[in-house]
Coordinates of C-alpha atoms and ligand atoms in Angstrom, one line a residue:
X1 CA 21.0 -17.5 -202.8
X2 CA 18.9 -19.0 -205.7
X3 CA 15.1 -18.4 -205.7
X4 CA 13.6 -21.7 -204.5
X5 CA 10.2 -23.1 -205.4
X6 CA 9.1 -23.1 -201.8
X7 CA 9.9 -19.4 -201.4
X8 CA 7.9 -18.6 -204.5
X9 CA 4.9 -20.4 -203.3
X10 CA 5.1 -18.8 -199.8
X11 CA 5.4 -15.4 -201.5
X12 CA 2.3 -16.1 -203.7
X13 CA 0.3 -17.0 -200.6
X14 CA 1.5 -13.9 -198.7
X15 CA 0.9 -11.4 -201.6
X16 CA -1.4 -12.8 -204.3
X17 CA -1.9 -9.5 -206.2
X18 CA 0.0 -9.1 -209.5
X19 CA 0.0 -6.3 -212.1
X20 CA 0.2 -9.0 -214.8
X21 CA 0.4 -12.7 -215.3
X22 CA 2.2 -14.2 -218.3
X23 CA 0.9 -17.6 -219.3
X24 CA 3.4 -19.7 -221.2
X25 CA 7.1 -19.9 -220.5
X26 CA 8.4 -20.3 -224.0
X27 CA 10.9 -17.7 -225.2
X28 CA 8.2 -15.2 -226.1
X29 CA 6.4 -15.4 -222.7
X30 CA 9.7 -15.2 -220.9
X31 CA 10.7 -12.1 -222.9
X32 CA 7.4 -10.3 -222.2
X33 CA 7.6 -11.2 -218.5
X34 CA 11.2 -9.9 -218.3
X35 CA 10.3 -6.6 -220.1
X36 CA 7.4 -6.0 -217.6
X37 CA 9.4 -7.0 -214.6
X38 CA 12.2 -4.7 -215.6
X39 CA 9.8 -1.8 -215.6
X40 CA 9.1 -2.5 -211.9
X41 CA 5.8 -4.3 -212.3
X42 CA 4.9 -7.3 -210.1
X43 CA 4.6 -10.0 -212.7
X44 CA 4.1 -13.8 -212.5
X45 CA 5.2 -16.2 -215.2
X46 CA 3.4 -19.5 -215.3
X47 CA 4.6 -22.4 -217.5
X48 CA 2.8 -25.8 -217.2
X49 CA 5.8 -27.8 -218.3
X50 CA 9.4 -26.8 -218.2
X51 CA 10.6 -23.4 -219.5
X52 CA 11.4 -23.5 -223.2
X53 CA 10.1 -27.0 -223.6
X54 CA 7.6 -26.4 -226.3
X55 CA 8.4 -24.9 -229.7
X56 CA 11.2 -23.0 -228.1
X57 CA 13.1 -26.2 -227.7
X58 CA 12.7 -27.2 -231.4
X59 CA 14.1 -24.4 -233.6
X60 CA 16.7 -25.0 -236.3
X61 CA 18.9 -22.9 -234.0
X62 CA 19.5 -20.2 -236.5
X63 CA 19.5 -16.6 -235.2
X64 CA 18.8 -15.1 -238.6
X65 CA 17.4 -12.3 -240.7
X66 CA 15.5 -14.7 -242.8
X67 CA 16.8 -14.5 -246.4
X68 CA 13.7 -16.4 -247.5
X69 CA 11.3 -13.9 -246.1
X70 CA 12.5 -11.3 -248.6
X71 CA 10.8 -13.4 -251.2
X72 CA 7.5 -12.9 -249.3
X73 CA 8.1 -9.2 -249.4
X74 CA 8.6 -9.1 -245.6
X75 CA 11.3 -6.4 -245.5
X76 CA 10.4 -5.0 -242.1
X77 CA 10.5 -8.5 -240.6
X78 CA 14.0 -9.1 -242.1
X79 CA 15.2 -5.7 -240.9
X80 CA 13.9 -6.3 -237.4
X81 CA 15.3 -9.8 -237.3
X82 CA 18.8 -8.7 -238.4
X83 CA 18.8 -6.0 -235.7
X84 CA 17.8 -8.6 -233.1
X85 CA 20.4 -11.1 -234.4
X86 CA 23.1 -8.5 -234.1
X87 CA 21.9 -7.6 -230.6
X88 CA 22.0 -11.2 -229.5
X89 CA 25.6 -11.6 -230.9
X90 CA 26.5 -8.7 -228.6
X91 CA 24.4 -9.6 -225.6
X92 CA 24.8 -13.3 -225.4
X93 CA 28.1 -14.1 -227.2
X94 CA 28.6 -17.2 -225.1
X95 CA 25.5 -18.9 -226.7
X96 CA 25.0 -17.0 -230.0
X97 CA 27.8 -17.1 -232.5
X98 CA 28.4 -16.1 -236.1
X99 CA 27.5 -18.7 -238.7
X100 CA 29.1 -18.5 -242.2
X101 CA 26.4 -19.7 -244.5
X102 CA 26.8 -20.9 -248.0
X103 CA 24.1 -21.3 -250.7
X104 CA 24.9 -23.7 -253.5
X105 CA 23.5 -22.4 -256.8
X106 CA 22.7 -24.4 -260.0
X107 CA 21.2 -21.6 -262.2
X108 CA 21.8 -18.0 -263.1
X109 CA 18.4 -16.5 -263.7
X110 CA 15.9 -19.0 -262.4
X111 CA 13.5 -17.8 -259.7
X112 CA 13.5 -14.2 -260.8
X113 CA 9.9 -14.2 -262.0
X114 CA 8.9 -16.2 -259.1
X115 CA 10.7 -14.0 -256.6
X116 CA 9.2 -10.9 -258.1
X117 CA 5.7 -12.4 -258.0
X118 CA 6.4 -13.3 -254.4
X119 CA 7.2 -9.6 -253.6
X120 CA 4.1 -8.5 -255.3
X121 CA 1.5 -11.1 -254.5
X122 CA 3.0 -13.4 -251.8
X123 CA 1.1 -16.2 -253.5
X124 CA 3.3 -18.6 -255.4
X125 CA 5.5 -21.6 -254.4
X126 CA 9.1 -20.6 -254.9
X127 CA 10.9 -22.0 -257.9
X128 CA 14.6 -22.9 -258.0
X129 CA 16.3 -19.8 -256.9
X130 CA 19.0 -18.7 -259.3
X131 CA 22.2 -16.6 -258.7
X132 CA 20.5 -13.3 -259.6
X133 CA 17.7 -13.7 -257.1
X134 CA 20.1 -14.8 -254.3
X135 CA 22.5 -11.9 -255.1
X136 CA 19.5 -9.5 -254.7
X137 CA 18.5 -11.0 -251.4
X138 CA 22.1 -10.9 -250.0
X139 CA 22.4 -7.3 -251.2
X140 CA 19.4 -6.4 -249.1
X141 CA 21.0 -8.2 -246.1
X142 CA 24.2 -6.2 -246.5
X143 CA 22.2 -2.9 -246.8
X144 CA 20.1 -3.6 -243.7
X145 CA 23.2 -4.3 -241.6
X146 CA 25.5 -1.7 -243.2
X147 CA 25.4 0.7 -240.2
X148 CA 26.4 -2.0 -237.7
X149 CA 28.5 -4.2 -239.8
X150 CA 29.2 -6.8 -237.1
X151 CA 30.0 -9.6 -239.7
X152 CA 31.5 -9.7 -243.2
X153 CA 29.5 -8.9 -246.3
X154 CA 28.4 -11.6 -248.7
X155 CA 30.7 -13.0 -251.4
X156 CA 30.2 -15.1 -254.5
X157 CA 32.3 -18.0 -255.7
X158 CA 32.6 -19.5 -259.1
X159 CA 32.6 -23.3 -259.7
X160 CA 36.3 -23.9 -259.1
X161 CA 36.5 -21.9 -255.9
X162 CA 33.3 -23.6 -254.6
X163 CA 34.6 -27.1 -255.2
X164 CA 38.0 -26.1 -253.7
X165 CA 36.2 -25.3 -250.4
X166 CA 33.5 -28.0 -250.6
X167 CA 34.7 -30.8 -252.9
X168 CA 31.9 -33.1 -252.0
X169 CA 29.0 -30.8 -253.0
X170 CA 26.8 -31.9 -255.8
X171 CA 28.8 -31.6 -259.1
X172 CA 25.9 -30.0 -260.9
X173 CA 26.6 -26.7 -259.0
X174 CA 27.7 -23.6 -260.9
X175 CA 28.3 -21.1 -258.1
X176 CA 28.0 -20.5 -254.4
X177 CA 27.3 -17.5 -252.3
X178 CA 28.5 -17.1 -248.7
X179 CA 27.0 -14.7 -246.2
X180 CA 26.8 -14.5 -242.4
X181 CA 24.0 -15.2 -240.0
X182 CA 24.2 -16.7 -236.5
X183 CA 23.4 -19.9 -234.6
X184 CA 22.4 -20.5 -231.0
X185 CA 24.1 -23.4 -229.2
X186 CA 21.7 -23.8 -226.3
X187 CA 18.4 -22.0 -226.8
X188 CA 16.8 -23.4 -223.6
X189 CA 19.7 -22.2 -221.5
X190 CA 19.3 -18.7 -222.9
X191 CA 15.7 -18.7 -221.9
X192 CA 16.6 -19.8 -218.5
X193 CA 19.3 -17.2 -218.1
X194 CA 16.7 -14.5 -219.0
X195 CA 14.6 -15.9 -216.1
X196 CA 17.4 -16.1 -213.5
X197 CA 18.7 -12.6 -214.4
X198 CA 15.2 -11.2 -214.0
X199 CA 14.6 -12.9 -210.7
X200 CA 17.9 -11.5 -209.5
X201 CA 17.3 -8.0 -210.7
X202 CA 13.5 -7.6 -210.1
X203 CA 12.5 -8.5 -206.5
X204 CA 8.8 -8.4 -207.3
X205 CA 8.9 -10.8 -210.2
X206 CA 8.0 -14.5 -209.8
X207 CA 8.3 -17.5 -212.2
X208 CA 7.0 -21.0 -211.9
X209 CA 7.4 -24.0 -214.2
X210 CA 5.2 -27.0 -213.8
X211 CA 2.2 -24.9 -212.7
X212 CA -1.1 -24.3 -214.3
X213 CA -3.8 -21.6 -214.2
X214 CA -7.5 -21.9 -214.1
X215 CA -10.1 -19.3 -213.9
X216 CA -12.7 -18.8 -211.1
X217 CA -15.3 -16.0 -211.1
X218 CA -13.3 -13.5 -209.1
X219 CA -9.7 -14.8 -209.1
X220 CA -7.2 -17.0 -210.9
X221 CA -6.2 -20.3 -209.4
X222 CA -2.5 -21.4 -209.7
X223 CA -1.9 -25.1 -209.2
X224 CA 1.6 -26.5 -208.5
X225 CA 1.7 -29.6 -210.8
X226 CA 4.5 -31.2 -208.7
X227 CA 2.4 -31.4 -205.5
X228 CA -1.1 -30.1 -206.4
X229 CA -0.8 -27.2 -204.0
X230 CA -3.1 -24.3 -205.0
X231 CA -3.2 -20.5 -204.4
X232 CA -5.6 -17.8 -205.6
X233 CA -4.1 -14.8 -207.3
X234 CA -5.4 -11.6 -209.0
X235 CA -4.0 -9.7 -212.0
X236 CA -4.8 -6.4 -213.8
X237 CA -3.7 -7.8 -217.1
X238 CA -2.9 -11.2 -218.6
X239 CA -0.6 -12.2 -221.4
X240 CA -1.4 -15.3 -223.4
X241 CA 2.0 -16.5 -224.7
X242 CA 1.1 -20.1 -225.1
X243 CA 2.3 -20.3 -228.7
X244 CA 0.6 -23.1 -230.6
X245 CA -1.8 -23.6 -227.7
X246 CA -2.9 -20.0 -227.7
X247 CA -6.5 -20.6 -228.9
X248 CA -6.9 -23.5 -226.6
X249 CA -5.7 -21.3 -223.6
X250 CA -8.2 -18.6 -224.6
X251 CA -11.0 -21.2 -224.7
X252 CA -10.1 -22.3 -221.1
X253 CA -9.4 -18.9 -219.6
X254 CA -11.7 -16.4 -221.1
X255 CA -15.2 -16.1 -219.6
X256 CA -16.9 -16.4 -223.1
X257 CA -14.6 -19.2 -224.1
X258 CA -12.6 -17.0 -226.6
X259 CA -14.1 -17.4 -230.0
X260 CA -11.4 -15.9 -232.1
X261 CA -9.0 -18.3 -233.8
X262 CA -5.5 -16.7 -234.1
X263 CA -3.0 -19.5 -234.6
X264 CA -2.4 -22.3 -237.2
X265 CA 0.6 -24.5 -236.6
X266 CA 3.1 -26.1 -238.9
X267 CA 5.4 -28.9 -237.7
X268 CA 9.1 -29.1 -238.4
X269 CA 11.6 -31.8 -237.6
X270 CA 15.4 -32.1 -237.4
X271 CA 18.0 -34.8 -237.3
X272 CA 21.3 -34.7 -235.3
X273 CA 23.9 -36.7 -237.2
X274 CA 27.2 -38.1 -236.0
X275 CA 29.0 -38.6 -239.3
X276 CA 32.6 -37.3 -239.4
X277 CA 32.6 -37.2 -243.2
X278 CA 29.6 -35.0 -243.4
X279 CA 30.9 -32.7 -240.6
X280 CA 34.2 -32.3 -242.5
X281 CA 32.4 -31.7 -245.8
X282 CA 30.7 -28.7 -244.3
X283 CA 34.0 -27.0 -243.8
X284 CA 32.7 -25.0 -240.9
X285 CA 29.7 -23.5 -242.8
X286 CA 26.0 -23.9 -242.8
X287 CA 24.8 -25.1 -246.2
X288 CA 21.5 -23.4 -246.9
X289 CA 19.9 -25.1 -249.8
X290 CA 16.7 -25.6 -251.6
X291 CA 15.1 -29.1 -251.8
X292 CA 13.5 -30.3 -255.0
X293 CA 10.1 -29.1 -253.8
X294 CA 11.3 -25.5 -253.3
X295 CA 11.5 -25.8 -249.5
X296 CA 14.6 -24.4 -247.8
X297 CA 16.6 -26.9 -245.8
X298 CA 19.7 -26.4 -243.7
X299 CA 22.6 -28.3 -242.3
X300 CA 25.4 -27.0 -240.1
X301 CA 28.1 -28.1 -237.7
X302 CA 26.5 -28.4 -234.2
X303 CA 28.5 -29.2 -231.1
X304 CA 30.6 -31.8 -233.0
X305 CA 27.6 -33.2 -234.8
X306 CA 25.6 -32.0 -237.8
X307 CA 22.1 -30.5 -237.5
X308 CA 19.9 -31.2 -240.5
X309 CA 16.4 -30.0 -241.1
X310 CA 13.6 -29.2 -241.4
X311 CA 10.1 -30.0 -242.6
X312 CA 7.1 -27.7 -242.7
X313 CA 3.8 -29.6 -242.4
X314 CA 0.4 -28.3 -241.4
X315 CA -0.9 -29.7 -238.2
X316 CA -4.3 -29.3 -236.6
X317 CA -3.3 -29.6 -233.0
X318 CA -0.5 -28.4 -230.8
X319 CA 1.0 -31.1 -228.7
X320 CA 4.1 -33.2 -228.5
X321 CA 5.2 -34.2 -232.0
X322 CA 7.9 -36.5 -233.3
X323 CA 9.9 -36.8 -236.5
X324 CA 7.9 -39.4 -238.5
X325 CA 9.4 -41.9 -240.9
X326 CA 8.4 -40.0 -244.0
X327 CA 9.9 -36.8 -242.6
X328 CA 13.1 -38.6 -241.9
X329 CA 13.2 -39.9 -245.4
X330 CA 12.5 -36.5 -246.8
X331 CA 15.3 -34.9 -244.8
X332 CA 17.8 -37.6 -245.8
X333 CA 16.8 -37.4 -249.4
X334 CA 17.4 -33.7 -249.3
X335 CA 20.9 -34.3 -248.0
X336 CA 21.7 -36.6 -251.0
X337 CA 20.6 -33.7 -253.2
X338 CA 23.5 -31.6 -251.7
X339 CA 26.2 -34.2 -250.8
X340 CA 25.3 -37.1 -253.2
X341 CA 28.2 -39.3 -252.2
X342 CA 27.8 -39.1 -248.4
X343 CA 25.8 -41.8 -246.8
X344 CA 24.3 -41.6 -243.3
X345 CA 23.9 -44.9 -241.5
X346 CA 20.7 -45.2 -239.3
X347 CA 22.9 -45.4 -236.1
X348 CA 24.5 -42.1 -237.0
X349 CA 21.2 -40.4 -236.4
X350 CA 21.8 -39.8 -232.7
X351 CA 18.7 -37.7 -231.9
X352 CA 15.7 -36.2 -233.6
X353 CA 13.4 -33.4 -232.5
X354 CA 10.3 -31.7 -233.7
X355 CA 8.1 -28.8 -232.8
X356 CA 5.0 -26.9 -233.9
X357 CA 5.5 -23.4 -235.2
X358 CA 2.8 -21.1 -233.7
X359 CA 2.2 -19.2 -237.0
X360 CA -0.7 -16.7 -237.6
X361 CA -3.7 -18.6 -238.9
X362 CA -3.5 -18.6 -242.8
X363 CA -5.0 -20.3 -245.8
X364 CA -1.7 -20.1 -247.7
X365 CA -1.2 -23.3 -249.7
X366 CA 2.6 -23.4 -249.5
X367 CA 3.4 -23.4 -245.7
X368 CA 6.8 -21.7 -246.4
X369 CA 4.9 -18.6 -247.5
X370 CA 3.1 -18.2 -244.2
X371 CA 4.5 -15.1 -242.4
X372 CA 7.0 -15.6 -239.6
X373 CA 6.1 -12.1 -238.4
X374 CA 4.5 -11.4 -235.0
X375 CA 1.7 -9.3 -233.6
X376 CA -0.2 -8.9 -230.3
X377 CA -4.0 -8.7 -230.0
X378 CA -5.9 -7.4 -227.0
X379 CA -9.1 -9.1 -225.9
X380 CA -11.0 -6.7 -223.7
X381 CA -12.3 -7.9 -220.4
X382 CA -11.5 -7.9 -216.7
X383 CA -8.6 -8.4 -216.8
X384 CA -7.7 -7.7 -220.5
X385 CA -5.8 -10.5 -222.2
X386 CA -2.9 -9.8 -224.6
X387 CA -2.4 -12.6 -227.1
X388 CA 1.1 -13.0 -228.6
X389 CA 0.7 -14.5 -232.1
X390 CA 3.5 -15.8 -234.4
X391 CA 7.1 -14.8 -234.1
X392 CA 10.5 -16.6 -234.3
X393 CA 13.2 -17.3 -231.7
X394 CA 15.4 -14.5 -233.2
X395 CA 12.8 -11.8 -232.6
X396 CA 11.8 -12.7 -229.0
X397 CA 13.1 -9.5 -227.5
X398 CA 11.4 -7.2 -230.0
X399 CA 8.1 -9.2 -229.7
X400 CA 8.3 -9.1 -225.9
X401 CA 9.1 -5.4 -225.9
X402 CA 6.1 -4.6 -228.2
X403 CA 3.7 -6.8 -226.2
X404 CA 4.9 -5.4 -222.9
X405 CA 4.4 -1.8 -224.2
X406 CA 0.8 -2.6 -224.9
X407 CA 0.4 -3.9 -221.3
X408 CA 2.2 -0.9 -219.8
X409 CA -0.1 1.4 -221.7
X410 CA -3.2 -0.4 -220.5
X411 CA -2.0 -0.3 -216.9
X412 CA -0.9 3.4 -217.1
X413 CA 2.8 2.7 -216.7
X414 CA 5.6 4.0 -218.8
X415 CA 8.8 2.3 -219.9
X416 CA 11.9 2.9 -217.7
X417 CA 14.4 0.3 -218.9
X418 CA 15.4 -0.7 -222.4
X419 CA 16.7 -4.1 -223.2
X420 CA 18.3 -3.8 -226.7
X421 CA 21.8 -3.5 -225.3
X422 CA 21.2 -5.5 -222.1
X423 CA 23.6 -8.4 -221.6
X424 CA 22.1 -11.8 -220.9
X425 CA 23.3 -14.2 -218.3
X426 CA 26.9 -15.4 -218.9
X427 CA 27.1 -12.9 -221.8
X428 CA 27.8 -10.2 -219.2
X429 CA 31.6 -9.5 -219.3
X430 CA 32.2 -12.4 -221.7
X431 CA 35.6 -12.1 -223.5
X432 CA 35.3 -9.9 -226.6
X433 CA 37.2 -12.0 -229.1
X434 CA 38.7 -15.4 -229.7
X435 CA 42.1 -14.5 -228.4
X436 CA 40.7 -13.1 -225.1
X437 CA 38.4 -16.2 -224.8
X438 CA 41.4 -18.5 -225.2
X439 CA 43.3 -16.5 -222.5
X440 CA 40.3 -16.7 -220.2
X441 CA 40.1 -20.5 -220.7
X442 CA 43.9 -20.8 -219.9
X443 CA 43.4 -18.7 -216.7
X444 CA 40.4 -20.8 -215.5
X445 CA 42.3 -24.0 -216.4
X446 CA 45.3 -23.0 -214.2
X447 CA 43.2 -21.4 -211.4
X448 CA 41.0 -24.4 -210.9
X449 CA 43.5 -27.0 -211.9
X450 CA 41.3 -28.5 -214.6
X451 CA 42.3 -29.6 -218.2
X452 CA 41.9 -26.9 -220.8
X453 CA 39.0 -28.6 -222.6
X454 CA 37.1 -28.6 -219.3
X455 CA 37.6 -24.8 -218.9
X456 CA 36.5 -24.3 -222.6
X457 CA 33.4 -26.5 -222.0
X458 CA 32.5 -24.3 -219.0
X459 CA 32.9 -21.0 -220.9
X460 CA 30.9 -22.3 -223.9
X461 CA 28.0 -23.4 -221.7
X462 CA 27.9 -20.8 -218.9
X463 CA 29.8 -17.8 -220.3
X464 CA 31.2 -15.5 -217.6
X465 CA 29.5 -17.6 -214.9
X466 CA 32.0 -20.4 -215.6
X467 CA 34.3 -19.1 -212.9
X468 CA 31.5 -19.3 -210.2
X469 CA 30.5 -22.8 -211.3
X470 CA 34.1 -24.1 -211.4
X471 CA 34.5 -22.6 -207.9
X472 CA 31.5 -24.6 -206.8
X473 CA 32.9 -27.8 -208.4
X474 CA 36.4 -27.2 -206.8
X475 CA 34.8 -26.8 -203.3
X476 CA 33.9 -30.5 -202.9
X477 CA 34.5 -33.9 -204.5
X478 CA 33.9 -33.9 -208.2
X479 CA 34.2 -36.5 -211.0
X480 CA 33.1 -36.9 -214.7
X481 CA 29.4 -37.8 -214.8
X482 CA 30.5 -41.1 -216.5
X483 CA 33.9 -42.0 -218.0
X484 CA 34.7 -39.5 -220.8
X485 CA 31.8 -37.2 -220.1
X486 CA 32.4 -33.4 -220.5
X487 CA 30.0 -32.8 -217.6
X488 CA 30.8 -33.5 -213.9
X489 CA 28.7 -34.5 -211.0
X490 CA 29.2 -31.2 -209.1
X491 CA 28.3 -29.3 -212.2
X492 CA 25.0 -31.2 -212.4
X493 CA 24.6 -30.5 -208.7
X494 CA 25.0 -26.8 -209.3
X495 CA 22.3 -27.0 -212.1
X496 CA 19.9 -28.8 -209.7
X497 CA 20.4 -26.2 -207.0
X498 CA 20.3 -23.1 -209.2
X499 CA 18.3 -23.7 -212.4
X500 CA 14.7 -24.5 -211.3
X501 CA 14.9 -28.2 -212.3
X502 CA 12.0 -30.6 -211.6
X503 CA 12.6 -33.6 -213.8
X504 CA 15.5 -35.6 -215.4
X505 CA 14.4 -34.2 -218.8
X506 CA 15.0 -30.6 -217.5
X507 CA 18.6 -31.5 -217.0
X508 CA 19.3 -34.0 -219.8
X509 CA 17.5 -32.1 -222.6
X510 CA 17.3 -28.5 -221.6
X511 CA 20.0 -27.4 -219.1
X512 CA 22.7 -29.6 -220.8
X513 CA 23.3 -30.9 -224.3
X514 CA 23.7 -34.5 -223.2
X515 CA 20.6 -35.7 -225.0
X516 CA 20.8 -33.7 -228.2
X517 CA 24.5 -34.6 -228.9
X518 CA 23.9 -38.3 -228.3
X519 CA 26.0 -38.4 -225.2
X520 CA 23.1 -39.7 -223.2
X521 CA 23.1 -43.4 -222.2
X522 CA 21.3 -45.7 -219.8
X523 CA 24.0 -45.0 -217.2
X524 CA 23.9 -41.2 -217.7
X525 CA 20.1 -41.2 -217.3
X526 CA 20.4 -43.2 -214.1
X527 CA 23.2 -41.1 -212.6
X528 CA 21.5 -37.8 -213.2
X529 CA 18.1 -38.9 -212.0
X530 CA 19.6 -40.4 -208.8
X531 CA 21.4 -37.2 -208.1
X532 CA 18.2 -35.2 -208.6
X533 CA 16.3 -37.7 -206.5
X534 CA 18.7 -37.3 -203.7
X535 CA 18.6 -33.5 -203.8
X536 CA 14.8 -33.5 -203.8
X537 CA 14.3 -36.4 -201.4
X538 CA 12.3 -38.6 -203.8
X539 CA 11.4 -42.1 -202.7
X540 CA 12.8 -45.0 -204.7
X541 CA 9.5 -45.6 -206.6
X542 CA 9.3 -42.1 -207.8
X543 CA 12.9 -42.2 -209.0
X544 CA 12.3 -45.4 -210.9
X545 CA 9.1 -44.0 -212.4
X546 CA 10.9 -40.8 -213.6
X547 CA 13.6 -42.9 -215.3
X548 CA 11.0 -45.1 -217.0
X549 CA 9.0 -42.0 -218.1
X550 CA 12.0 -40.2 -219.4
X551 CA 13.3 -43.2 -221.4
X552 CA 9.8 -43.8 -222.9
X553 CA 9.7 -40.1 -224.0
X554 CA 13.2 -40.3 -225.4
X555 CA 12.2 -43.3 -227.5
X556 CA 8.8 -41.9 -228.6
X557 CA 9.7 -38.3 -229.4
X558 CA 13.4 -38.5 -230.2
X559 CA 13.9 -41.9 -231.7
X560 CA 16.5 -42.9 -229.1
X561 CA 15.6 -46.5 -228.2
X562 CA 16.7 -48.6 -225.2
X563 CA 19.1 -50.7 -227.3
X564 CA 20.9 -47.5 -228.4
X565 CA 21.2 -46.3 -224.8
X566 CA 22.7 -49.7 -223.8
X567 CA 25.0 -49.7 -226.9
X568 CA 26.4 -46.3 -225.9
X569 CA 27.3 -47.6 -222.5
X570 CA 29.0 -50.7 -224.0
X571 CA 31.0 -48.5 -226.4
X572 CA 32.1 -46.3 -223.5
X573 CA 33.3 -49.4 -221.6
X574 CA 35.2 -50.6 -224.7
X575 CA 36.8 -47.2 -225.1
X576 CA 37.8 -47.2 -221.5
X577 CA 39.4 -50.6 -221.6
X578 CA 41.4 -49.9 -224.8
X579 CA 42.6 -46.6 -223.3
X580 CA 43.4 -48.3 -220.0
Ligands
FAD601 C1 10.9 -26.7 -236.8 C2 11.1 -25.3 -236.3 C3 12.3 -24.6 -236.7 C4 12.4 -23.3 -236.2 N1 13.6 -22.7 -236.5 C5 13.8 -21.4 -236.1 C6 15.0 -20.8 -236.3 O1 16.0 -21.4 -236.8 N2 15.2 -19.5 -235.9 C7 14.2 -18.8 -235.3 O2 14.3 -17.6 -235.0 N3 13.0 -19.4 -235.0 C8 12.8 -20.7 -235.4 N4 11.6 -21.3 -235.1 C9 10.5 -20.6 -234.5 C10 10.7 -20.5 -233.0 O3 11.1 -21.7 -232.4 C11 9.3 -20.1 -232.4 O4 8.8 -19.0 -233.0 C12 9.4 -19.8 -230.9 O5 10.1 -20.8 -230.2 C13 8.0 -19.8 -230.3 O6 8.1 -19.5 -228.9 P1 6.8 -19.3 -228.0 O7 7.2 -18.9 -226.7 O8 5.8 -18.4 -228.8 O9 6.1 -20.7 -228.0 P2 6.5 -22.0 -227.2 O10 7.9 -22.2 -227.0 O11 5.7 -23.2 -227.7 O12 5.9 -21.7 -225.7 C14 4.6 -21.8 -225.3 C15 4.6 -22.4 -224.0 O13 3.3 -22.3 -223.4 C16 3.1 -23.4 -222.6 N5 1.7 -23.6 -222.3 C17 0.7 -24.0 -223.2 N6 -0.5 -23.9 -222.6 C18 -0.3 -23.5 -221.3 C19 -1.2 -23.2 -220.2 N7 -2.5 -23.4 -220.3 N8 -0.6 -22.8 -219.1 C20 0.7 -22.6 -218.9 N9 1.6 -22.9 -220.0 C21 1.1 -23.3 -221.1 C22 3.7 -24.5 -223.3 O14 4.1 -25.6 -222.5 C23 4.9 -23.8 -223.9 O15 6.1 -24.0 -223.2 C24 11.4 -22.7 -235.5 C25 10.3 -23.4 -235.1 C26 10.2 -24.7 -235.5 C27 9.0 -25.5 -235.0

């Protein structure tokens, strides 16, 4: 039986004492909360929006060592990131997959002096990285992963072999290097799976999205933002995991207003492009390249589209951000640098997204040089507050583990459970290789009498839980969400019942890939919101207001305007009538 919001509130009222409260339900807060809960502590996670809706919804979706960080001399960070990458490939293979990555190279020696200077002083803006520097970086990658060797070593290709594999790359190239990293298909789903696993395994743990904390003299007030209900709670320790909002949260919650300034954000934006030529030109690889200004950009095949990004611009304030016109131009110009003869039409940009990286405060002139490392600072008080600063998606487990260990020590507890080898959600019992995965898809297809692509969709989204969800769908009437959709109405119903959903955006942007892949249309928004409204008993005015609010946010923050939503429905109708 899934944990319901009403149960959680009843429990908070019945027993308001917690060992620790974690504020901020991005991936780092979720990770620390999970670590503490697994050690048997009574821990509350409070997120004021949806889980993984801040920066954790905006990564480039690479689970990576960070080749670039070697240039900054951050060897420990790269070593840790590679270990975490490999752990995620083992623990969440349904969502994290190997990503062959190719670096186009125009020079042999360039960047050596700059790279060396970077190792020594961490000061300069990187110059064009030549073959020798890249070879050195990839050799480190291979050495750091030698003992585990989960993916192939790097290889170099000469000009002829490079153009044989990627004929549309910039003709100025001289070589290419290919190595392996990983990508995550649905980061927000992985965050949610960590939560649902923890609620299942740790009876004393509680998690709330759409809730806010405020401090009174003696206690902490938790407010439900969906209905303004309030409850007073106490905690022996608090963890501030509010990412780019960390300083702001300290100001609000600490008795002295929290004077320290820990975080300085940089904004990054991405485009999702539906262009079959570009997708084919990638030949299944990520292209990891350097733009003319020395910044690293990436593009890779993403759920039948191409993900392209990102920018790295200083921002003064955390908050919702969007891909502005100049960023869009910058990213498209960078694409022409790599694939000069591929043109992207405006209507092929099906979605954009942006986020603010919660980086440690720094005066570094070149934002790419600011460390992506992480650390935790304790602010003494009653209760003490542990502030999580920096980090990347890839390292969430290690960062959570280290922060939790500080809390455990402060509370006089010791660690009982390790998480390095703990399977996540549908990663538990997921088929070990491609052949076994195909057999599993065949089995599900036959058992539930669904087409093979439907069984594959379920495995790719829910891992080993696909069987349970297909069983749910088979138990009642089911139909595609709209003609041609990979999702069905019963599947959305299962998400509504089991995945702590409060708004259409939770489903359309974070529990599914409907928005990011450009599969969202006016009709899809309406169908999903109506289903949610029915499940939650919303009156018609609230349902209409939710639709209006969601469409406005989609336009404002993701550049998907009402005309595009209508055009997608019209295209769907045309496809149906030509097929019929
Ligand atoms: C453009 C870009 C590209 C990136 N690419 C990658 C990549 O490819 N690989 C990688 O490993 N990493 C990448 N990262 C970094 C990674 O996404 C972040 O390091 C990570 O998501 C930060 O998670 P977090 O939990 O610390 O912050 P967030 O996800 O921002 O979580 C903080 C949460 O706190 C909540 N909150 C704020 N104030 C309060 C309050 N008062 N009460 C309750 N809740 C509150 C917010 O709503 C938010 O959900 C990228 C980041 C960006 C921006």
